[in-house]
PDB file of C-alpha atoms in Angstrom:
ATOM      1  CA  MET N   1       0.042  -0.049  -0.010  1.00 84.00           C
ATOM      2  CA  LEU N   2       1.241   3.457  -0.940  1.00 89.00           C
ATOM      3  CA  GLU N   3       1.594   6.075   1.586  1.00 93.00           C
ATOM      4  CA  LEU N   4       0.905   9.840   1.108  1.00 94.00           C
ATOM      5  CA  ALA N   5       4.066  10.780   2.935  1.00 96.00           C
ATOM      6  CA  TRP N   6       6.134   8.700   0.405  1.00 96.00           C
ATOM      7  CA  ILE N   7       4.233  10.066  -2.648  1.00 96.00           C
ATOM      8  CA  CYS N   8       4.707  13.770  -1.680  1.00 96.00           C
ATOM      9  CA  ASP N   9       8.440  13.041  -0.823  1.00 96.00           C
ATOM     10  CA  ARG N  10       8.688  11.864  -4.606  1.00 97.00           C
ATOM     11  CA  ILE N  11       6.870  14.726  -5.980  1.00 96.00           C
ATOM     12  CA  GLY N  12       9.191  17.142  -3.749  1.00 95.00           C
ATOM     13  CA  LYS N  13      12.446  15.462  -4.908  1.00 96.00           C
ATOM     14  CA  LYS N  14      11.127  15.120  -8.681  1.00 96.00           C
ATOM     15  CA  GLU N  15      11.486  11.538  -8.470  1.00 96.00           C
ATOM     16  CA  TYR N  16       8.658  10.634 -10.511  1.00 96.00           C
ATOM     17  CA  TYR N  17       7.520  10.265 -14.093  1.00 96.00           C
ATOM     18  CA  PHE N  18       4.203  10.440 -16.202  1.00 96.00           C
ATOM     19  CA  SER N  19       3.196   7.177 -18.104  1.00 94.00           C
ATOM     20  CA  LYS N  20       2.230   7.909 -21.852  1.00 95.00           C
ATOM     21  CA  HIS N  21      -1.462   7.404 -21.088  1.00 93.00           C
ATOM     22  CA  ALA N  22      -1.198  10.057 -17.960  1.00 93.00           C
ATOM     23  CA  ASP N  23       0.742  12.675 -20.125  1.00 94.00           C
ATOM     24  CA  ASN N  24      -2.000  12.219 -22.766  1.00 93.00           C
ATOM     25  CA  GLU N  25      -4.651  12.675 -20.491  1.00 91.00           C
ATOM     26  CA  ARG N  26      -3.012  15.842 -18.689  1.00 92.00           C
ATOM     27  CA  GLN N  27      -2.635  17.360 -22.042  1.00 92.00           C
ATOM     28  CA  ASN N  28      -6.266  16.562 -23.166  1.00 89.00           C
ATOM     29  CA  ASP N  29      -7.488  18.077 -19.802  1.00 86.00           C
ATOM     30  CA  ASP N  30      -5.261  20.985 -20.201  1.00 88.00           C
ATOM     31  CA  LEU N  31      -3.457  20.435 -16.669  1.00 92.00           C
ATOM     32  CA  ALA N  32      -0.072  21.741 -16.107  1.00 95.00           C
ATOM     33  CA  ILE N  33       2.460  19.556 -14.559  1.00 96.00           C
ATOM     34  CA  ALA N  34       2.646  21.990 -11.668  1.00 96.00           C
ATOM     35  CA  GLU N  35      -1.348  21.783 -11.060  1.00 95.00           C
ATOM     36  CA  ILE N  36      -0.880  18.071 -10.628  1.00 96.00           C
ATOM     37  CA  GLU N  37       2.036  18.200  -8.098  1.00 96.00           C
ATOM     38  CA  GLU N  38      -0.186  21.104  -6.074  1.00 95.00           C
ATOM     39  CA  ALA N  39      -3.115  18.495  -6.065  1.00 93.00           C
ATOM     40  CA  VAL N  40      -0.899  15.748  -5.008  1.00 95.00           C
ATOM     41  CA  LEU N  41       0.676  17.614  -2.261  1.00 94.00           C
ATOM     42  CA  ASN N  42      -2.536  19.002  -1.043  1.00 89.00           C
ATOM     43  CA  GLY N  43      -4.591  15.847  -1.583  1.00 90.00           C
ATOM     44  CA  LYS N  44      -5.553  12.636   0.174  1.00 90.00           C
ATOM     45  CA  ILE N  45      -5.492   9.059  -0.933  1.00 91.00           C
ATOM     46  CA  LEU N  46      -9.132   7.966  -1.573  1.00 88.00           C
ATOM     47  CA  GLU N  47      -8.734   4.481  -2.477  1.00 87.00           C
ATOM     48  CA  ASN N  48      -5.639   2.079  -2.602  1.00 88.00           C
ATOM     49  CA  TYR N  49      -5.637  -0.676  -5.397  1.00 87.00           C
ATOM     50  CA  PRO N  50      -3.936  -3.941  -4.802  1.00 83.00           C
ATOM     51  CA  ASP N  51      -1.155  -5.255  -7.192  1.00 79.00           C
ATOM     52  CA  THR N  52      -2.988  -6.275 -10.349  1.00 70.00           C
ATOM     53  CA  GLY N  53       0.363  -7.429 -11.890  1.00 75.00           C
ATOM     54  CA  ARG N  54       1.899  -3.839 -12.278  1.00 76.00           C
ATOM     55  CA  GLY N  55       2.263  -3.034  -8.832  1.00 83.00           C
ATOM     56  CA  THR N  56       0.073  -1.353  -6.175  1.00 87.00           C
ATOM     57  CA  SER N  57      -1.435   1.962  -6.850  1.00 92.00           C
ATOM     58  CA  CYS N  58      -3.792   4.520  -5.329  1.00 92.00           C
ATOM     59  CA  LEU N  59      -6.211   7.274  -6.312  1.00 91.00           C
ATOM     60  CA  ILE N  60      -5.359  10.698  -4.915  1.00 92.00           C
ATOM     61  CA  GLY N  61      -8.134  13.501  -4.930  1.00 89.00           C
ATOM     62  CA  GLY N  62      -6.538  16.873  -4.595  1.00 88.00           C
ATOM     63  CA  PHE N  63      -6.973  20.524  -5.398  1.00 87.00           C
ATOM     64  CA  ASN N  64      -4.456  22.719  -7.256  1.00 87.00           C
ATOM     65  CA  ASP N  65      -3.711  26.123  -5.708  1.00 86.00           C
ATOM     66  CA  ASP N  66      -6.676  27.845  -7.569  1.00 84.00           C
ATOM     67  CA  GLY N  67      -8.974  25.096  -6.037  1.00 81.00           C
ATOM     68  CA  LYS N  68      -9.484  22.976  -9.236  1.00 83.00           C
ATOM     69  CA  PRO N  69     -10.309  19.426  -8.274  1.00 85.00           C
ATOM     70  CA  ILE N  70      -7.926  16.818  -9.685  1.00 89.00           C
ATOM     71  CA  HIS N  71      -7.831  12.926  -9.740  1.00 90.00           C
ATOM     72  CA  ILE N  72      -4.395  11.359  -9.959  1.00 94.00           C
ATOM     73  CA  VAL N  73      -3.745   7.698 -10.066  1.00 93.00           C
ATOM     74  CA  CYS N  74      -0.351   6.593  -9.306  1.00 94.00           C
ATOM     75  CA  GLY N  75       1.980   3.701  -8.301  1.00 93.00           C
ATOM     76  CA  GLU N  76       5.565   2.759  -7.583  1.00 92.00           C
ATOM     77  CA  ARG N  77       8.203   1.507 -10.067  1.00 89.00           C
ATOM     78  CA  LYS N  78      11.792   0.781  -8.740  1.00 87.00           C
ATOM     79  CA  ASP N  79      11.607   3.294  -5.985  1.00 89.00           C
ATOM     80  CA  TRP N  80      10.012   6.019  -8.274  1.00 94.00           C
ATOM     81  CA  LEU N  81       6.593   7.317  -8.420  1.00 95.00           C
ATOM     82  CA  VAL N  82       4.511   6.809 -11.539  1.00 95.00           C
ATOM     83  CA  VAL N  83       1.487   9.011 -12.535  1.00 96.00           C
ATOM     84  CA  VAL N  84      -0.693   6.338 -14.266  1.00 93.00           C
ATOM     85  CA  THR N  85      -3.370   8.708 -15.097  1.00 92.00           C
ATOM     86  CA  VAL N  86      -4.835  12.129 -14.076  1.00 93.00           C
ATOM     87  CA  ARG N  87      -8.414  13.670 -14.629  1.00 88.00           C
ATOM     88  CA  ASN N  88      -9.700  17.246 -14.081  1.00 85.00           C
ATOM     89  CA  VAL N  89     -12.778  16.711 -12.086  1.00 78.00           C
ATOM     90  CA  ILE N  90     -14.988  19.742 -13.076  1.00 67.00           C
ATOM     91  CA  PHE N  91     -17.128  21.412 -10.525  1.00 50.00           C
ATOM     92  CA  ALA N  92     -19.025  23.168 -13.451  1.00 43.00           C
ATOM     93  CA  GLY N  93     -18.109  26.448 -12.137  1.00 48.00           C
ATOM     94  CA  ILE N  94     -19.687  26.008  -8.686  1.00 47.00           C
ATOM     95  CA  LYS N  95     -17.947  27.948  -5.973  1.00 46.00           C
ATOM     96  CA  ILE N  96     -18.243  26.065  -2.584  1.00 46.00           C
ATOM     97  CA  SER N  97     -16.049  26.176   0.379  1.00 46.00           C
ATOM     98  CA  ASP N  98     -13.091  24.043   1.022  1.00 48.00           C
ATOM     99  CA  LYS N  99     -14.657  22.122   3.738  1.00 46.00           C
ATOM    100  CA  THR N 100     -17.759  21.242   1.721  1.00 49.00           C
ATOM    101  CA  ARG N 101     -15.456  20.253  -1.047  1.00 51.00           C
ATOM    102  CA  TRP N 102     -13.395  17.854   1.122  1.00 48.00           C
ATOM    103  CA  ASN N 103     -16.628  16.326   2.757  1.00 50.00           C
ATOM    104  CA  ILE N 104     -17.902  15.454  -0.902  1.00 49.00           C
ATOM    105  CA  PHE N 105     -14.495  14.629  -2.411  1.00 50.00           C
ATOM    106  CA  ILE N 106     -13.105  12.215   0.039  1.00 46.00           C
ATOM    107  CA  LYS N 107     -15.836   9.562   0.592  1.00 46.00           C
ATOM    108  CA  LYS N 108     -14.350   6.194   0.056  1.00 40.00           C
ATOM    109  CA  ARG N 109     -16.049   3.716  -2.366  1.00 43.00           C
ATOM    110  CA  GLY N 110     -18.502   5.347  -4.558  1.00 47.00           C
ATOM    111  CA  SER N 111     -16.736   8.754  -3.969  1.00 47.00           C
ATOM    112  CA  PHE N 112     -17.125   9.714  -7.721  1.00 49.00           C
ATOM    113  CA  LEU N 113     -20.830   8.709  -7.632  1.00 47.00           C
ATOM    114  CA  LEU N 114     -21.319  10.910  -4.800  1.00 48.00           C
ATOM    115  CA  PHE N 115     -19.358  13.695  -6.440  1.00 49.00           C
ATOM    116  CA  MET N 116     -21.276  13.426  -9.421  1.00 48.00           C
ATOM    117  CA  THR N 117     -24.713  13.463  -7.660  1.00 46.00           C
ATOM    118  CA  PHE N 118     -23.700  16.694  -5.820  1.00 47.00           C
ATOM    119  CA  LEU N 119     -22.830  18.338  -9.081  1.00 48.00           C
ATOM    120  CA  VAL N 120     -25.993  17.473 -10.685  1.00 46.00           C
ATOM    121  CA  LYS N 121     -28.075  18.764  -7.636  1.00 48.00           C
ATOM    122  CA  SER N 122     -26.030  21.855  -7.285  1.00 47.00           C
ATOM    123  CA  ALA N 123     -26.188  22.546 -11.243  1.00 48.00           C
ATOM    124  CA  ASN N 124     -29.954  22.020 -11.102  1.00 48.00           C
ATOM    125  CA  ILE N 125     -30.215  24.521  -8.248  1.00 48.00           C
ATOM    126  CA  VAL N 126     -27.942  27.155 -10.149  1.00 45.00           C
ATOM    127  CA  GLU N 127     -30.052  26.773 -13.231  1.00 47.00           C
ATOM    128  CA  ASN N 128     -33.171  27.061 -11.318  1.00 49.00           C
ATOM    129  CA  SER N 129     -32.020  30.186  -9.831  1.00 47.00           C
ATOM    130  CA  ILE N 130     -31.040  31.751 -13.067  1.00 48.00           C
ATOM    131  CA  LEU N 131     -34.268  30.644 -14.598  1.00 50.00           C
ATOM    132  CA  LYS N 132     -36.179  32.403 -11.857  1.00 54.00           C
ATOM    133  CA  ARG N 133     -34.244  35.738 -12.243  1.00 55.00           C
ATOM    134  CA  ARG N 134     -35.014  35.887 -15.956  1.00 55.00           C
ATOM    135  CA  HIS N 135     -38.542  35.471 -15.382  1.00 50.00           C
TER     136      HIS N 135
END
């Protein structure tokens, strides 16, 4: 099982690399390397994944310094951290407090479903308030 302290140490020492897939996803989601570093250093491990033949890995949920939520899956290869994939988790432009974000973002098992449920409900609330103002 990977430990967050070890992961952050590797990020700090620049002893990590991106898989080809992770780098493609990073570019597709318009994420700078610095944003991913920030999200890891500010993040929490949401799930640990067992060794599936390529070693153990984990899902980290974190935010860059501007509050953009990012998911990072990483593993260990020969004492180096490998960023396996990344995802820009969009909050649909909804501004909410850090405490609320973490309460939603770090729920284990089904975290993404809870997160998406929150987004849908929040988007509906925002949309309804905009429609009421227009009429």
